[in-house]
Amino acid sequence: MASEIPLTKQIQLRLQELDGMDERRLAVQQNLELYQTRMTRAYEKLSRPRAFRKGEFVLVLRRPITGRHHGPKFAPNWEGPFIIDQVYDGGAYLLATENGEHPLPVLNGSEKMLEEAQTFVVAESIEDASYGIDLRA
């Protein structure tokens, strides 16, 4: 026969076990906070704040980038280009298309959703292109 532990002893053992769990939970919470500060510091080190001016061309990150993928396999991650129509205090931007329409609501620039659109000069004719090769031959 197995000897049974008295009820008072069981209660004391259970309370000691719970105290040990609280200490472990506190240690895990501290490790989590340290990890989050390290990750925040690493992100802020690599990301640089950007300020756009009125009239600049920007691309907008398509949302949602996580979750189910509904488009084709190689769908672009960015929409645009859009023109910055108005700049608000605090880094918010109102974007417009080339036609002057406002297809999106005001976007917060601090969310890293905007990227400067690369502008390329397109030659009007083959003679204007300075490749050094005659492409008409």
Short mmCIF file of C-alpha atoms in Angstrom, two decimals:
data_model
loop_
_atom_site.label_atom_id
_atom_site.label_comp_id
_atom_site.label_asym_id
_atom_site.label_seq_id
_atom_site.Cartn_x
_atom_site.Cartn_y
_atom_site.Cartn_z
CA MET A 1 0.00 0.00 0.00
CA ALA A 2 1.15 3.46 -0.82
CA SER A 3 1.27 5.90 2.02
CA GLU A 4 -0.90 8.94 1.48
CA ILE A 5 0.31 12.47 2.16
CA PRO A 6 -1.83 14.40 4.62
CA LEU A 7 -4.03 17.13 3.15
CA THR A 8 -2.15 19.96 4.87
CA LYS A 9 1.15 18.71 3.42
CA GLN A 10 -0.44 18.49 -0.06
CA ILE A 11 -1.63 22.08 0.20
CA GLN A 12 1.84 23.27 1.27
CA LEU A 13 3.50 21.40 -1.61
CA ARG A 14 0.99 22.85 -4.09
CA LEU A 15 1.64 26.41 -2.84
CA GLN A 16 5.41 25.90 -3.12
CA GLU A 17 4.93 24.64 -6.67
CA LEU A 18 2.82 27.69 -7.54
CA ASP A 19 5.49 30.00 -6.08
CA GLY A 20 8.07 28.32 -8.29
CA MET A 21 5.82 28.82 -11.32
CA ASP A 22 5.49 32.53 -10.53
CA GLU A 23 9.28 32.86 -10.45
CA ARG A 24 9.59 31.07 -13.80
CA ARG A 25 6.80 33.18 -15.28
CA LEU A 26 8.58 36.34 -14.11
CA ALA A 27 11.86 35.16 -15.67
CA VAL A 28 10.09 34.41 -18.95
CA GLN A 29 8.44 37.85 -18.92
CA GLN A 30 11.80 39.55 -18.37
CA ASN A 31 13.39 37.56 -21.21
CA LEU A 32 10.50 38.51 -23.48
CA GLU A 33 10.91 42.21 -22.69
CA LEU A 34 14.67 42.02 -23.33
CA TYR A 35 14.06 40.26 -26.65
CA GLN A 36 11.49 42.85 -27.73
CA THR A 37 13.81 45.76 -26.92
CA ARG A 38 16.65 44.08 -28.86
CA MET A 39 14.41 43.52 -31.88
CA THR A 40 13.08 47.09 -31.75
CA ARG A 41 16.60 48.47 -31.55
CA ALA A 42 17.75 46.31 -34.49
CA TYR A 43 14.76 47.39 -36.62
CA GLU A 44 15.24 51.06 -35.87
CA LYS A 45 18.95 50.80 -36.66
CA LEU A 46 18.22 49.54 -40.18
CA SER A 47 15.12 51.57 -40.99
CA ARG A 48 15.46 55.22 -41.70
CA PRO A 49 12.63 57.69 -41.45
CA ARG A 50 11.58 59.17 -44.75
CA ALA A 51 9.85 62.42 -45.40
CA PHE A 52 8.24 63.02 -48.75
CA ARG A 53 7.38 66.37 -50.30
CA LYS A 54 4.32 67.39 -52.27
CA GLY A 55 4.57 66.33 -55.89
CA GLU A 56 6.88 63.34 -55.37
CA PHE A 57 6.01 59.96 -56.86
CA VAL A 58 5.60 57.11 -54.38
CA LEU A 59 4.57 53.47 -54.36
CA VAL A 60 2.22 52.09 -51.70
CA LEU A 61 2.66 48.68 -50.09
CA ARG A 62 -0.27 46.44 -50.94
CA ARG A 63 -2.25 45.26 -47.92
CA PRO A 64 -2.60 42.68 -46.54
CA ILE A 65 0.85 41.27 -47.10
CA THR A 66 0.14 38.49 -44.64
CA GLY A 67 -2.74 36.08 -44.69
CA ARG A 68 -4.22 34.38 -47.70
CA HIS A 69 -2.81 35.09 -51.11
CA HIS A 70 -5.66 35.86 -53.53
CA GLY A 71 -3.78 37.11 -56.56
CA PRO A 72 -1.55 35.50 -59.11
CA LYS A 73 1.74 34.03 -58.01
CA PHE A 74 3.91 36.92 -59.16
CA ALA A 75 1.56 39.79 -58.33
CA PRO A 76 3.40 43.00 -57.41
CA ASN A 77 3.80 43.92 -53.75
CA TRP A 78 3.42 47.64 -54.48
CA GLU A 79 0.66 49.77 -55.99
CA GLY A 80 1.19 52.98 -57.84
CA PRO A 81 2.84 55.22 -58.70
CA PHE A 82 0.91 57.88 -56.83
CA ILE A 83 1.66 61.56 -56.45
CA ILE A 84 1.77 63.10 -52.99
CA ASP A 85 -1.05 65.63 -53.12
CA GLN A 86 -0.95 66.92 -49.57
CA VAL A 87 1.42 66.54 -46.61
CA TYR A 88 -0.07 66.68 -43.12
CA ASP A 89 1.65 67.25 -39.79
CA GLY A 90 2.84 64.05 -38.16
CA GLY A 91 3.87 62.37 -41.40
CA ALA A 92 0.49 61.65 -43.00
CA TYR A 93 0.06 61.91 -46.76
CA LEU A 94 -2.87 62.26 -49.15
CA LEU A 95 -2.08 60.51 -52.41
CA ALA A 96 -3.51 61.14 -55.86
CA THR A 97 -3.28 59.45 -59.22
CA GLU A 98 -2.02 61.26 -62.29
CA ASN A 99 -5.67 62.11 -63.06
CA GLY A 100 -6.08 63.86 -59.71
CA GLU A 101 -8.28 61.16 -58.16
CA HIS A 102 -7.79 60.10 -54.54
CA PRO A 103 -8.23 56.30 -54.55
CA LEU A 104 -6.78 55.78 -51.05
CA PRO A 105 -7.50 57.37 -47.68
CA VAL A 106 -4.86 59.45 -45.92
CA LEU A 107 -1.86 57.22 -45.21
CA ASN A 108 0.42 57.42 -42.21
CA GLY A 109 4.00 57.62 -43.44
CA SER A 110 5.44 56.22 -40.22
CA GLU A 111 4.01 52.79 -41.00
CA LYS A 112 6.70 52.20 -43.66
CA MET A 113 4.02 51.77 -46.33
CA LEU A 114 5.44 54.29 -48.77
CA GLU A 115 8.48 53.86 -50.97
CA GLU A 116 9.95 56.36 -53.37
CA ALA A 117 9.09 55.43 -56.95
CA GLN A 118 12.07 55.13 -59.25
CA THR A 119 11.77 57.41 -62.22
CA PHE A 120 13.21 56.37 -65.54
CA VAL A 121 13.74 58.56 -68.56
CA VAL A 122 12.17 56.92 -71.57
CA ALA A 123 13.58 57.82 -74.96
CA GLU A 124 10.99 59.12 -77.41
CA SER A 125 12.70 57.52 -80.38
CA ILE A 126 15.60 55.26 -81.18
CA GLU A 127 17.76 58.25 -82.14
CA ASP A 128 17.26 59.77 -78.68
CA ALA A 129 18.55 56.66 -76.95
CA SER A 130 22.27 56.86 -76.38
CA TYR A 131 23.13 53.17 -76.42
CA GLY A 132 25.68 53.49 -79.19
CA ILE A 133 23.91 50.76 -81.16
CA ASP A 134 21.57 51.23 -84.07
CA LEU A 135 18.55 49.10 -83.17
CA ARG A 136 16.86 49.61 -86.54
CA ALA A 137 19.24 47.34 -88.43
#
